[in-house]
CSV table of C-alpha atoms in Angstrom, one decimal:
chain,number,residue,atom,x,y,z
A,1,MET,CA,0.0,0.0,0.0
A,2,ALA,CA,2.8,2.4,1.0
A,3,GLN,CA,4.7,1.4,-2.1
A,4,ALA,CA,1.8,2.1,-4.4
A,5,VAL,CA,1.3,5.5,-2.8
A,6,GLN,CA,5.1,6.2,-3.3
A,7,LYS,CA,4.9,5.2,-6.9
A,8,LEU,CA,2.0,7.5,-7.4
A,9,MET,CA,3.7,10.4,-5.8
A,10,ALA,CA,6.7,9.8,-8.0
A,11,LYS,CA,4.5,10.0,-11.1
A,12,VAL,CA,2.9,13.3,-10.2
A,13,PRO,CA,5.6,15.6,-11.5
A,14,THR,CA,5.6,13.8,-14.9
A,15,LEU,CA,1.8,14.1,-15.0
A,16,ILE,CA,2.0,17.8,-14.3
A,17,GLY,CA,4.7,18.2,-17.0
A,18,ALA,CA,2.6,16.2,-19.5
A,19,ALA,CA,-0.5,18.3,-18.7
A,20,ALA,CA,1.5,21.5,-19.2
A,21,THR,CA,2.9,20.4,-22.6
A,22,TYR,CA,-0.6,19.3,-23.7
A,23,SER,CA,-2.3,22.5,-22.6
A,24,LYS,CA,0.3,25.1,-23.8
A,25,PRO,CA,-0.5,25.1,-27.5
A,26,ARG,CA,-4.2,25.0,-26.8
A,27,LEU,CA,-4.0,27.9,-24.4
A,28,ALA,CA,-2.0,29.7,-27.0
A,29,THR,CA,-4.7,29.2,-29.6
A,30,PHE,CA,-7.3,30.2,-27.1
A,31,TRP,CA,-5.4,33.4,-26.2
A,32,HIS,CA,-4.8,34.1,-29.9
A,33,TYR,CA,-8.5,34.1,-30.6
A,34,ALA,CA,-9.6,35.6,-27.3
A,35,LYS,CA,-7.4,38.7,-27.9
A,36,VAL,CA,-9.5,39.5,-30.8
A,37,GLU,CA,-12.9,38.2,-30.0
A,38,LEU,CA,-13.3,38.7,-26.2
A,39,VAL,CA,-11.9,42.1,-25.9
A,40,PRO,CA,-14.6,44.5,-24.5
A,41,PRO,CA,-15.8,47.1,-27.0
A,42,SER,CA,-14.2,50.5,-26.7
A,43,PRO,CA,-16.6,53.4,-26.3
A,44,ALA,CA,-16.0,54.4,-29.9
A,45,GLU,CA,-17.3,51.1,-31.1
A,46,ILE,CA,-20.6,51.2,-29.4
A,47,PRO,CA,-22.3,53.5,-32.0
A,48,GLN,CA,-21.0,51.1,-34.7
A,49,ALA,CA,-22.6,48.3,-32.8
A,50,ILE,CA,-25.9,50.0,-32.6
A,51,ILE,CA,-25.7,50.7,-36.4
A,52,GLY,CA,-24.9,47.0,-37.0
A,53,ILE,CA,-28.0,45.9,-35.0
A,54,LYS,CA,-30.1,48.4,-36.9
A,55,ASN,CA,-28.9,46.9,-40.2
A,56,ILE,CA,-29.9,43.5,-39.0
A,57,VAL,CA,-33.4,44.8,-38.1
A,58,THR,CA,-33.8,46.5,-41.5
A,59,GLY,CA,-32.6,43.3,-43.1
A,60,VAL,CA,-35.3,41.4,-41.4
A,61,ASN,CA,-38.0,44.0,-42.4
A,62,SER,CA,-37.0,44.2,-46.0
A,63,GLY,CA,-36.8,40.5,-46.4
A,64,ARG,CA,-33.2,40.5,-47.3
A,65,LEU,CA,-32.5,38.0,-44.6
A,66,GLY,CA,-34.8,35.5,-46.3
A,67,GLN,CA,-32.2,35.3,-49.0
A,68,THR,CA,-29.5,33.8,-46.9
A,69,THR,CA,-28.2,30.4,-47.8
A,70,VAL,CA,-28.7,27.5,-45.4
A,71,LYS,CA,-25.0,27.4,-44.8
A,72,ASP,CA,-24.9,31.1,-43.8
A,73,ALA,CA,-28.1,30.7,-41.7
A,74,PHE,CA,-26.6,27.8,-39.9
A,75,ARG,CA,-23.4,29.7,-39.2
A,76,ASN,CA,-25.3,32.8,-38.0
A,77,GLY,CA,-27.4,30.6,-35.8
A,78,LEU,CA,-24.3,29.2,-34.1
A,79,VAL,CA,-23.0,32.6,-33.6
A,80,CYS,CA,-26.3,33.8,-32.1
A,81,THR,CA,-26.3,30.8,-29.8
A,82,GLU,CA,-22.8,31.5,-28.6
A,83,VAL,CA,-23.7,35.1,-27.9
A,84,LEU,CA,-26.8,34.1,-25.9
A,85,MET,CA,-24.9,31.5,-23.9
A,86,TRP,CA,-22.8,34.3,-22.4
A,87,SER,CA,-25.8,35.3,-20.4
A,88,TYR,CA,-25.7,31.9,-18.6
A,89,ILE,CA,-22.0,32.4,-17.8
A,90,GLY,CA,-23.0,35.8,-16.4
A,91,GLU,CA,-25.6,34.2,-14.3
A,92,CYS,CA,-23.1,31.8,-12.9
A,93,ILE,CA,-20.9,34.7,-12.0
A,94,GLY,CA,-23.7,36.6,-10.5
A,95,LYS,CA,-25.0,33.8,-8.3
A,96,GLY,CA,-21.6,32.8,-7.2
A,97,GLY,CA,-21.6,29.1,-8.2
A,98,ILE,CA,-21.7,26.9,-11.2
A,99,VAL,CA,-24.6,24.5,-10.4
A,100,GLY,CA,-27.5,25.9,-8.5
A,101,TYR,CA,-28.0,28.7,-6.1
A,102,ALA,CA,-26.1,28.4,-2.8
A,103,VAL,CA,-28.9,29.7,-0.6
B,1,MET,CA,-6.9,32.8,-39.5
B,2,HIS,CA,-9.1,35.6,-38.5
B,3,ARG,CA,-11.7,37.0,-40.8
B,4,LYS,CA,-11.0,40.4,-42.3
B,5,GLY,CA,-11.6,43.2,-39.9
B,6,GLY,CA,-11.5,41.2,-36.8
B,7,CYS,CA,-14.4,40.8,-34.5
B,8,GLN,CA,-17.2,43.2,-35.5
B,9,PRO,CA,-18.4,45.7,-32.8
B,10,PRO,CA,-22.0,44.4,-32.8
B,11,PHE,CA,-20.9,40.9,-31.6
B,12,LYS,CA,-18.5,42.3,-29.1
B,13,THR,CA,-21.1,44.5,-27.5
B,14,ALA,CA,-23.7,41.8,-27.7
B,15,ARG,CA,-21.4,39.3,-25.9
B,16,TRP,CA,-20.5,41.7,-23.2
B,17,SER,CA,-24.0,43.1,-22.7
B,18,PHE,CA,-25.4,39.5,-22.4
B,19,LEU,CA,-22.6,38.7,-19.9
B,20,LEU,CA,-23.5,41.8,-17.8
B,21,ILE,CA,-27.3,41.1,-18.1
B,22,GLY,CA,-26.6,37.5,-16.9
B,23,MET,CA,-24.6,38.7,-14.0
B,24,PHE,CA,-27.3,41.2,-13.0
B,25,TYR,CA,-30.0,38.5,-13.3
B,26,GLY,CA,-28.0,36.0,-11.3
B,27,LYS,CA,-27.4,38.4,-8.5
B,28,GLN,CA,-31.0,39.5,-8.4
B,29,ARG,CA,-32.3,35.9,-8.4
B,30,TYR,CA,-29.9,35.0,-5.6
B,31,ASP,CA,-31.0,38.0,-3.5
B,32,TYR,CA,-34.6,36.9,-4.1
B,33,LEU,CA,-34.1,33.3,-3.2
B,34,LYS,CA,-31.8,33.7,-0.2
B,35,PRO,CA,-34.3,35.0,2.4
B,36,ARG,CA,-36.9,32.6,1.2
B,37,ALA,CA,-34.5,29.7,1.7
B,38,GLU,CA,-33.7,30.9,5.2
B,39,GLU,CA,-37.3,31.3,6.1
B,40,GLU,CA,-38.0,27.8,4.8
B,41,ARG,CA,-35.2,26.4,6.8
B,42,ARG,CA,-36.5,28.1,9.9
B,43,VAL,CA,-40.0,26.8,9.4
B,44,GLU,CA,-38.6,23.3,8.7
B,45,GLU,CA,-36.6,23.4,12.0
B,46,SER,CA,-39.5,24.3,14.1
B,47,GLU,CA,-41.8,21.8,12.4
B,48,LYS,CA,-39.2,19.1,12.8
B,49,LYS,CA,-39.0,19.7,16.5
B,50,ILE,CA,-42.8,19.4,16.8
B,51,ARG,CA,-42.8,16.3,14.7
B,52,GLU,CA,-40.0,14.7,16.8
B,53,GLU,CA,-41.9,15.4,20.0
B,54,GLN,CA,-45.0,13.8,18.6
B,55,GLU,CA,-43.0,10.8,17.4
B,56,LYS,CA,-41.6,10.3,20.8
B,57,ILE,CA,-45.0,10.4,22.4
B,58,ALA,CA,-46.3,7.9,19.8
B,59,LYS,CA,-43.4,5.6,20.3
B,60,ALA,CA,-43.8,5.7,24.1
B,61,LEU,CA,-47.5,4.9,23.8
B,62,ALA,CA,-46.8,2.0,21.4
B,63,GLU,CA,-44.2,0.6,23.7
B,64,GLY,CA,-46.5,1.0,26.6
B,65,LYS,CA,-49.2,-0.9,24.7
B,66,SER,CA,-46.9,-3.7,23.5
B,67,LYS,CA,-45.3,-4.4,26.9
B,68,PRO,CA,-47.0,-7.3,28.5
B,69,ILE,CA,-48.7,-6.7,31.7
B,70,ARG,CA,-46.7,-8.2,34.5
B,71,MET,CA,-48.5,-10.5,36.7
B,72,LEU,CA,-48.4,-9.0,40.1
């Protein structure tokens, strides 16, 4: 029993090293995209954002959005879902827990 | 590998605004649920005490009934 524990403890540094080498490129990719995508909008960009949303609304009203291809529509749907999912992440932050409310 | 022009402002603002809305909602819901949960716990505590008293009485009665009467 003691020998098994000792063997396990000897393996821990190698496991940590392996985890680090595995995660480094993936973290690099994540950071590479996060630097562009997840940066909060600067105050100058907010009017542009409002204009962009207005364009979408006019697109819906004029029927232009009915002309999108299925591929484009699928991609846009995925992007919308991702944007909406951020509200759940915000809820987790607000309630101070991942699963359920800690009341 | 990025698309031309980077991440457009509408998406950035939408992401961050949904994040903030979610945080706000989570906090409000937590503040709404917390006093209710405490109240429920208090009520449950007091009812549990009453229930345990009654169970003790019922058990004592049952034992009293099941014990055979000793012949004097």
